[in-house]
Short mmCIF file of C-alpha atoms and ligand atoms in Angstrom, two decimals:
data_model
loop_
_atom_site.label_atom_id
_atom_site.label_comp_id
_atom_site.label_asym_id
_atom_site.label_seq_id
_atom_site.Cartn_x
_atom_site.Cartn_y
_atom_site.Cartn_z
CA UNK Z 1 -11.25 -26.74 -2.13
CA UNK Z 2 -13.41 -23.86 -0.31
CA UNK Z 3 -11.47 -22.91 2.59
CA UNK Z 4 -9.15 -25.77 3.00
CA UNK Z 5 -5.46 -25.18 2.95
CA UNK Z 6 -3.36 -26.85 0.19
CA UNK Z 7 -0.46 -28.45 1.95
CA UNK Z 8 1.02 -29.79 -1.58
CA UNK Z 9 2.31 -26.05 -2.19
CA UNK Z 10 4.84 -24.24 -0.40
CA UNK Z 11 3.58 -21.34 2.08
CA UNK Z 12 3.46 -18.08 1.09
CA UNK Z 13 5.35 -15.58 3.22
CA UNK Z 14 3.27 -12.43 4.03
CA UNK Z 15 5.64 -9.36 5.30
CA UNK Z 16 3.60 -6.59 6.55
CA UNK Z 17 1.04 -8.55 7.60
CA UNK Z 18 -0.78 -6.64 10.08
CA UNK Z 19 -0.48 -3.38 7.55
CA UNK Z 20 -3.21 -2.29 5.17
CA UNK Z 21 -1.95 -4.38 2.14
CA UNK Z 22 -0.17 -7.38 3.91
CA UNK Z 23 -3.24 -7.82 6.03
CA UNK Z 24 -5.60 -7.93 2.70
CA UNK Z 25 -3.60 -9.79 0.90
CA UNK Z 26 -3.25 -13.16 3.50
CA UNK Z 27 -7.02 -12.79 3.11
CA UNK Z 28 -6.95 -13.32 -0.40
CA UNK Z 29 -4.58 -15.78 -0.29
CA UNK Z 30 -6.35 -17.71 2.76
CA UNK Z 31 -9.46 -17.47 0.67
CA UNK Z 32 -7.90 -19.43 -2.69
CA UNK Z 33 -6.81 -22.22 -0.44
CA UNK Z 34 -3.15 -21.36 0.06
CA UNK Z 35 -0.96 -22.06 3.11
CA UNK Z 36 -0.15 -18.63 4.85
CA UNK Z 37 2.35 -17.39 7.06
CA UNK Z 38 2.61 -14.14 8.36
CA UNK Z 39 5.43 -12.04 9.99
CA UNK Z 40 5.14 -9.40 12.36
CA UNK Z 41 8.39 -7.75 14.51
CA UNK Z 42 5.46 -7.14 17.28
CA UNK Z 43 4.52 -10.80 19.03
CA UNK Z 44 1.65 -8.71 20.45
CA UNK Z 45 -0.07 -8.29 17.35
CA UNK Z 46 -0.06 -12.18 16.71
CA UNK Z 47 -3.95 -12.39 17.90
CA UNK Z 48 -4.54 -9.84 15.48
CA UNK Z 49 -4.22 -12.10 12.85
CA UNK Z 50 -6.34 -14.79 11.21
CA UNK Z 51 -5.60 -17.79 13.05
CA UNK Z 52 -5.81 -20.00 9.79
CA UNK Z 53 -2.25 -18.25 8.78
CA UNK Z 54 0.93 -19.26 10.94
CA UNK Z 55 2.36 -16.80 12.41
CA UNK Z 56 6.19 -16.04 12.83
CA UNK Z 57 7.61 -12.85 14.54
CA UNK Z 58 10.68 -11.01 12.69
CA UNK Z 59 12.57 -7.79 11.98
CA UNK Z 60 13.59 -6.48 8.76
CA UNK Z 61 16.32 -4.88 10.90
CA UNK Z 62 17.48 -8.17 12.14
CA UNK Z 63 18.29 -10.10 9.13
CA UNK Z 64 18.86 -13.35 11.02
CA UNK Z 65 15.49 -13.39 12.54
CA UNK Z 66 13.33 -13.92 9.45
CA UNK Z 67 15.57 -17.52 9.13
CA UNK Z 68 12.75 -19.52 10.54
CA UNK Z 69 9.51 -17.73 8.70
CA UNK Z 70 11.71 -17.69 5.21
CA UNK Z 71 12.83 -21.75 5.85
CA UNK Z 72 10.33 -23.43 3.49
CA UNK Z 73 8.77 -20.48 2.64
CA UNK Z 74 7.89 -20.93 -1.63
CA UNK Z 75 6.70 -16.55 -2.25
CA UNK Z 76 7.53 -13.72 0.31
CA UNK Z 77 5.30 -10.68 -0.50
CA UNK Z 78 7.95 -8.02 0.89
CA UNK Z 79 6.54 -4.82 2.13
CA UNK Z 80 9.57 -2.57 3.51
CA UNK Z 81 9.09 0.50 5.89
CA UNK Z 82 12.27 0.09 7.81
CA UNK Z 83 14.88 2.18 7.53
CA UNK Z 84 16.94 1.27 4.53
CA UNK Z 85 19.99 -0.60 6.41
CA UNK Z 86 19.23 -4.07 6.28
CA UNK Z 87 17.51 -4.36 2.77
CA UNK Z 88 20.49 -6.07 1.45
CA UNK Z 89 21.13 -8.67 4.13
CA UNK Z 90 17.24 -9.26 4.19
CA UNK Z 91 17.02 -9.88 0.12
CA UNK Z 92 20.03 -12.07 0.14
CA UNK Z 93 18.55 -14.67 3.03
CA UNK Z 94 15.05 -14.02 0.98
CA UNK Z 95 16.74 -15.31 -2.14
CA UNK Z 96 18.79 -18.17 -0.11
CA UNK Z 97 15.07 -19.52 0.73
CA UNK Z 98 12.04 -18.83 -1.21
CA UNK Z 99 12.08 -18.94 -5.21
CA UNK Z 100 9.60 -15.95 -5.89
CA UNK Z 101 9.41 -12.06 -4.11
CA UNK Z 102 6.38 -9.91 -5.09
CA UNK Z 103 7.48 -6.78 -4.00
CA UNK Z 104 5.55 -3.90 -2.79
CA UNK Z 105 6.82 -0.32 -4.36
CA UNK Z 106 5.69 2.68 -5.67
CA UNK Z 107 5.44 3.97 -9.35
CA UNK Z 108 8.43 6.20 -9.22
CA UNK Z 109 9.59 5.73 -13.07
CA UNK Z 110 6.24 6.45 -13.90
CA UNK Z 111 6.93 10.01 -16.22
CA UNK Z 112 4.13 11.90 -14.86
CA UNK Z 113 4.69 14.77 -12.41
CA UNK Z 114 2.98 13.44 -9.04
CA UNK Z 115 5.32 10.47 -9.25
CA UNK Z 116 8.27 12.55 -10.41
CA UNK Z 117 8.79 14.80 -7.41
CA UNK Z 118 11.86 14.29 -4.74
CA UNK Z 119 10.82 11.25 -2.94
CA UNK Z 120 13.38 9.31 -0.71
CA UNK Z 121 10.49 6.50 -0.48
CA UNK Z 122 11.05 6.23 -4.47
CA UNK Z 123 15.13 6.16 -3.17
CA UNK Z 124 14.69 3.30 -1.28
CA UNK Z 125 11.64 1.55 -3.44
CA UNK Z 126 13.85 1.62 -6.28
CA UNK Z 127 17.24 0.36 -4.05
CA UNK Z 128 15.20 -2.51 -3.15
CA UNK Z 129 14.74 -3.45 -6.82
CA UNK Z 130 18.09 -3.01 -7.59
CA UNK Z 131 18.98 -5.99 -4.84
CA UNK Z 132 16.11 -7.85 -6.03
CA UNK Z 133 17.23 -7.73 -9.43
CA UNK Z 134 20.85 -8.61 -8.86
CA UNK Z 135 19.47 -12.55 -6.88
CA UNK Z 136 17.94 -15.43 -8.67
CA UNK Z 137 14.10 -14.68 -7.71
CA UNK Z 138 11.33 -14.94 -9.62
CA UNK Z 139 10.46 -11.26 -8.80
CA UNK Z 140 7.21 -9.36 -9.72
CA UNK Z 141 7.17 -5.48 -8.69
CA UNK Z 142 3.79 -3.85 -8.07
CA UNK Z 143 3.33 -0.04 -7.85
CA UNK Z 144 0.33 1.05 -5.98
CA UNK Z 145 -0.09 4.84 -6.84
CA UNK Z 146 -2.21 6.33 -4.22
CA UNK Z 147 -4.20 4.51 -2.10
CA UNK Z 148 -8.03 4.99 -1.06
CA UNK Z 149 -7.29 4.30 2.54
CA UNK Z 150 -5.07 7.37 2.90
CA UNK Z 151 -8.34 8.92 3.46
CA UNK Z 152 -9.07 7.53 6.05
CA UNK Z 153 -6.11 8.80 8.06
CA UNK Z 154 -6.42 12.17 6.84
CA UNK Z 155 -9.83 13.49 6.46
CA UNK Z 156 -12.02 10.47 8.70
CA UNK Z 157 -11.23 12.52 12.00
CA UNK Z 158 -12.43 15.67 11.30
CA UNK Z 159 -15.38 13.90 9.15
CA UNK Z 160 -16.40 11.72 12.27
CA UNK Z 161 -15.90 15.28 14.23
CA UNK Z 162 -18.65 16.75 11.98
CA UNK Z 163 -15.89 19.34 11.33
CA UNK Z 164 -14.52 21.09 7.85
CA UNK Z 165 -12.15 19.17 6.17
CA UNK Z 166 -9.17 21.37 5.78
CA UNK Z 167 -6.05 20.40 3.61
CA UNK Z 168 -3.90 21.38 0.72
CA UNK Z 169 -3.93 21.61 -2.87
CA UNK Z 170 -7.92 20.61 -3.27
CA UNK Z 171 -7.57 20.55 -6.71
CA UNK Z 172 -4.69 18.38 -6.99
CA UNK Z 173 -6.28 14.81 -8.83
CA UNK Z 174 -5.02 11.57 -8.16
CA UNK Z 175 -6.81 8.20 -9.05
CA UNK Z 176 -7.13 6.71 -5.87
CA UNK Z 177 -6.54 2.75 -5.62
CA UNK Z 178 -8.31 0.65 -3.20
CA UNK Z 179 -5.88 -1.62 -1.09
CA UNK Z 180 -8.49 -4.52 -1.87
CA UNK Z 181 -7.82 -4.58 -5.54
CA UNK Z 182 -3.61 -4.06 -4.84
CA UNK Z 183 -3.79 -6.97 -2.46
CA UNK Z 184 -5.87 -9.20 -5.13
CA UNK Z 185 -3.02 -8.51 -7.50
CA UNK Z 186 -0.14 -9.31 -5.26
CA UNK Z 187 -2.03 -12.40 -4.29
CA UNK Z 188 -2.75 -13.39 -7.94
CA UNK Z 189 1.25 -12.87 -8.66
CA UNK Z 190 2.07 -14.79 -5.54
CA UNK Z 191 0.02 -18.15 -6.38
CA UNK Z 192 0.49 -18.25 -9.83
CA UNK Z 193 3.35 -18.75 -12.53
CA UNK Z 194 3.08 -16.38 -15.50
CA UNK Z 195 3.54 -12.98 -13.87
CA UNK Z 196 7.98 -13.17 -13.66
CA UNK Z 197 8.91 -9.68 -14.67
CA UNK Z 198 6.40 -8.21 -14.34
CA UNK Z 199 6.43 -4.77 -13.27
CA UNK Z 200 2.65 -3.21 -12.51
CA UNK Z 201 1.41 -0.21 -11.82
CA UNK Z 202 -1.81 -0.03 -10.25
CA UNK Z 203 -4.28 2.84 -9.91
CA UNK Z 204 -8.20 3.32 -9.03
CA UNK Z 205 -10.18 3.76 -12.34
CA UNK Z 206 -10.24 7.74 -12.28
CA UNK Z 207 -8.76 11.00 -11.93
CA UNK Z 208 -10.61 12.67 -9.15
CA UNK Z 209 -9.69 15.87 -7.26
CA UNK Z 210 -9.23 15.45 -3.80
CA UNK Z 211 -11.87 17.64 -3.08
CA UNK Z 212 -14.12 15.69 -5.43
CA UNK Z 213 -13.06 12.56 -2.83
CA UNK Z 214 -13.92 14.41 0.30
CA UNK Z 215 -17.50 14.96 -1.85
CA UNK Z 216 -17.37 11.30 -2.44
CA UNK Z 217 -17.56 10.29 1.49
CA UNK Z 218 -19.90 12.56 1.97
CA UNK Z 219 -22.51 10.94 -0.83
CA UNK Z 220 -21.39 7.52 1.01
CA UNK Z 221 -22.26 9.32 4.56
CA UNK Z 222 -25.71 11.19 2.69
CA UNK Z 223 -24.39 14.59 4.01
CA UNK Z 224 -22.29 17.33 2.07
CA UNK Z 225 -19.00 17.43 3.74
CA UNK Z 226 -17.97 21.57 4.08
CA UNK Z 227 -14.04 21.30 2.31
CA UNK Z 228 -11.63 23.84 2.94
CA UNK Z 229 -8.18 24.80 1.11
CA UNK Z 230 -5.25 25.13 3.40
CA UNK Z 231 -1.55 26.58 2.66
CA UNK Z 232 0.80 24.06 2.28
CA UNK Z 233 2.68 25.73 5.31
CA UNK Z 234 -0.09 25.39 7.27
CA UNK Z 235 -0.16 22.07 6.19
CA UNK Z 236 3.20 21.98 7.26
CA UNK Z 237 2.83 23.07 10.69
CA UNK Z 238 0.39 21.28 11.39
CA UNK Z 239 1.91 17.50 10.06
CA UNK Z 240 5.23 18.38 12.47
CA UNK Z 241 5.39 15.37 15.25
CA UNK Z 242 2.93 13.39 12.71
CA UNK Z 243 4.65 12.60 9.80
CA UNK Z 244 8.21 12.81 8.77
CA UNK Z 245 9.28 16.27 7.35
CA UNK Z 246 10.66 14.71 4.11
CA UNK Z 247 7.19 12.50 3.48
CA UNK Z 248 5.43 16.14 4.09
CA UNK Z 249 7.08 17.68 1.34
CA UNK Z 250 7.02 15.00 -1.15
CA UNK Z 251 3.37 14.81 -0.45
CA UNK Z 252 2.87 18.69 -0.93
CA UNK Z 253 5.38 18.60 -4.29
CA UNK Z 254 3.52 16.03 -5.98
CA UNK Z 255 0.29 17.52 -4.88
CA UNK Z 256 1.38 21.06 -6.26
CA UNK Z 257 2.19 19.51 -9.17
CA UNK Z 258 -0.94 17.65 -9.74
CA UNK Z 259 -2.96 20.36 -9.97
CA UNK Z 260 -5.48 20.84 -12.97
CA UNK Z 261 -4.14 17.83 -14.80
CA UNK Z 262 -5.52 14.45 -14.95
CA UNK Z 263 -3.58 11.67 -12.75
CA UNK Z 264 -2.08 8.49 -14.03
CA UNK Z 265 -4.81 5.93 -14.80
CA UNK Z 266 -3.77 2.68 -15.44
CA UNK Z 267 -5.47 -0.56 -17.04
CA UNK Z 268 -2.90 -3.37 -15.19
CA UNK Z 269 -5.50 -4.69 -12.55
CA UNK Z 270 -7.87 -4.85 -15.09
CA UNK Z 271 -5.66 -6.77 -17.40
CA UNK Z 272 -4.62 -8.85 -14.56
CA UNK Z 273 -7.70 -9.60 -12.20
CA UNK Z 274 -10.47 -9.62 -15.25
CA UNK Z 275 -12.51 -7.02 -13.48
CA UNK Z 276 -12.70 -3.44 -13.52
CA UNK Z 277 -10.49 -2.25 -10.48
CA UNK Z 278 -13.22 -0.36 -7.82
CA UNK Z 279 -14.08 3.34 -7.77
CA UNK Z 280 -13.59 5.35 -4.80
CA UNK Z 281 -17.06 5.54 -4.51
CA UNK Z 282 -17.58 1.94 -3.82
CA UNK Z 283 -14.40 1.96 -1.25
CA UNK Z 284 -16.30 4.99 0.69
CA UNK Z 285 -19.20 3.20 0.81
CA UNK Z 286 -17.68 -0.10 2.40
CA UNK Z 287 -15.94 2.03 4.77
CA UNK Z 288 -18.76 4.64 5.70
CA UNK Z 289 -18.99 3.70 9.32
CA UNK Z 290 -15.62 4.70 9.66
CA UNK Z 291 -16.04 8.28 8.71
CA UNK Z 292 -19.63 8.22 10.25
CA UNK Z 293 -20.02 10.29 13.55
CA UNK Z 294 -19.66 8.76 16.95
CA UNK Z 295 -17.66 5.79 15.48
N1 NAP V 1 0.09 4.93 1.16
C1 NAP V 1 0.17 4.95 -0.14
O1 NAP V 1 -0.60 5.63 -0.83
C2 NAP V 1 1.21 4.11 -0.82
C3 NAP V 1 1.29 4.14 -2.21
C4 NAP V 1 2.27 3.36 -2.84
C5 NAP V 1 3.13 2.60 -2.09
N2 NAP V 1 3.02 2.59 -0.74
C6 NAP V 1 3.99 1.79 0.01
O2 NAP V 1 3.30 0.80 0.74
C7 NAP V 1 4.13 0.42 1.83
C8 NAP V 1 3.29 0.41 3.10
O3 NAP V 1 2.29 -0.55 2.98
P1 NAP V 1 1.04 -0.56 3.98
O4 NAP V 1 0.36 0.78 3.90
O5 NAP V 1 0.26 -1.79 3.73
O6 NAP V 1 1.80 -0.66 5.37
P2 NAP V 1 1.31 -0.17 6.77
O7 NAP V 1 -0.17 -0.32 6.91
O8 NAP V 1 1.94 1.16 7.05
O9 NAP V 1 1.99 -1.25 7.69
C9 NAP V 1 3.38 -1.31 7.83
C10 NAP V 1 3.77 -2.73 8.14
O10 NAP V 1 5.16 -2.82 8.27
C11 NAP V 1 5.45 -3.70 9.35
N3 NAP V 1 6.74 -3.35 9.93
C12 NAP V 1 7.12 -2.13 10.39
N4 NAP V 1 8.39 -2.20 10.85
C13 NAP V 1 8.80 -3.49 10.68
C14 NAP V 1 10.00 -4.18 10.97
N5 NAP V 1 11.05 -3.57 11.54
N6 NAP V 1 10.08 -5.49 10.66
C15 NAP V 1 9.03 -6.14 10.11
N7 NAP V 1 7.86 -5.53 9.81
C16 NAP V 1 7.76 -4.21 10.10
C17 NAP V 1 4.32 -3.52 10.32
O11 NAP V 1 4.12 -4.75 10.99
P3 NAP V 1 4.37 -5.03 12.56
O12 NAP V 1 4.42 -3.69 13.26
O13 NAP V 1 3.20 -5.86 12.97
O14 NAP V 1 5.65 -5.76 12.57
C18 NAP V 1 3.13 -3.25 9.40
O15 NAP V 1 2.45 -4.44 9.10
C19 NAP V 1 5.27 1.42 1.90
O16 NAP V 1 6.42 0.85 1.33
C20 NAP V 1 4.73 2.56 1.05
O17 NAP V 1 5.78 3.33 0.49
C21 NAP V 1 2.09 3.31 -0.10
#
């Protein structure tokens, strides 16, 4: 079937689709053969986008304009950064279409303290549940803890710069995932009965601190990268007109509390894909030329 697109099967609806999951995941599903559509609320990015997937533009903030994307539409992987207002509307015209919802979250019942600091991502994460839980849908909830490509949009500019990499809590661990291995679950869940229910979460194969990571792109790069601690008000001041105060401080409160203990490792993309999920290692070396100078 190499390549060719199954038009006995419903399409899959791909939400975030020009984001770091949503994109991967259309590529896994356009490489098992199945009939792709993608949404973005930007009709600019549309030639961004594999032109084997059909592309429909819509806003999770306007309800009403995901009718014609959702019409026909068999599985909607739903990835949500909008503000929260529209969630319900948006679940209730997903569940008046499509029969299954693989939903993107995070792994905030998890009992261990990085996942159990004040997070209102986990607020919403765990709202959107709650309305996906109360419809019909075959729903399958997959929880990502951190990902390896956060990386690159902390440390990769001051890497490419040649530069130290300063940030907080270097001995925090976490066990990062790569987005390749999350996508290849939430495409597996998406094409294939069995998984109803089922509630995942997914992390990288180890507990590494993060200045063990920055260590780790330097091995990839075959220099030592110089890594420097900063105060998390530093950190602070620094993030203000970047990032959202609130996503600052959960980041520095689970950080904090992630210090000298091991993170969260989890066996569930393992179980699920067969294959040992990939180290950070192997994600810095597929994405050394992004850190590498002069790129
Ligand atoms: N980073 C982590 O470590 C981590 C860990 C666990 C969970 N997560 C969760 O993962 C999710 C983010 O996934 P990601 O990193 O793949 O996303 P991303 O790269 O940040 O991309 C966000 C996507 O959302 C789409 N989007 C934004 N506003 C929209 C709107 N109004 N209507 C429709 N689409 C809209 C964007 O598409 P267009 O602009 O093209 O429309 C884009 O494709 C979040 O829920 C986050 O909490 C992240």
């Amino acid at each position: 079937m190499g390549g060719m697109n199954r038009t006995d099967i419903p399409p899959v609806l791909v939400t975030g689709a020009t984001g770091r999951v949503g994109r991967a995941v259309i590529d896994q599903l356009l490489d098992a053969g199945m009939p792709v559509r993608a949404l973005t609320h930007r009709s600019e990015a549309a030639a961004t986008l594999p032109a084997k997937a059909e592309v429909f533009t819509g806003d999770l903030t306007v309800p009403e304009s995901l009718d014609p994307a959702l019409n026909g539409a068999g599985a909607v992987f739903l990835v949500w950064t909008a503000p929260p207002r529209t969630a319900a509307a948006v679940v209730e015209r997903l569940a008046a279409h499509a029969r299954r919802v693989v939903f993107l979250s995070s792994p905030h019942r998890t009992p261990h303290p990085f996942f159990q600091q004040p997070n209102p991502m986990a607020m919403l994460h765990a709202e959107i549940e709650r309305l996906i839980a109360a419809t019909g849908l075959e729903s399958t909830i997959i929880r990502p803890g951190m990902l390896a490509s956060n990386s690159l949009a902390w440390w990769a500019p001051a890497i490419r710069a040649g530069e130290v990499v300063r940030w907080p809590y270097g001995a925090a661990e976490t066990a990062p995932v790569d987005d390749r291995d999350v996508a290849a679950v939430a495409a597996r869940t998406l094409r294939q009965d069995g998984y109803t229910g089922g509630d995942y979460v997914l992390t990288g194969p180890e507990s590494l601190t993060q200045a063990t990571q920055v260590d780790i792109i330097g091995d990839a790069l075959g220099r030592r990268i110089a890594f420097e601690e900063m105060t998390p008000d530093e950190f602070r001041r620094l993030s203000e007109g970047t990032a959202p105060s609130s996503v600052v401080d959960m980041l520095l409160a689970a950080w904090s509390a992630a210090v000298g203990q091991p993170a969260h490792v989890t066996t569930a993309a393992a179980d699920i894909l067969g294959t040992a999920p990939r180290t950070f290692r192997q994600w810095a070396a597929d994405h050394a030329t992004a850190f590498a100078e002069g790129s």
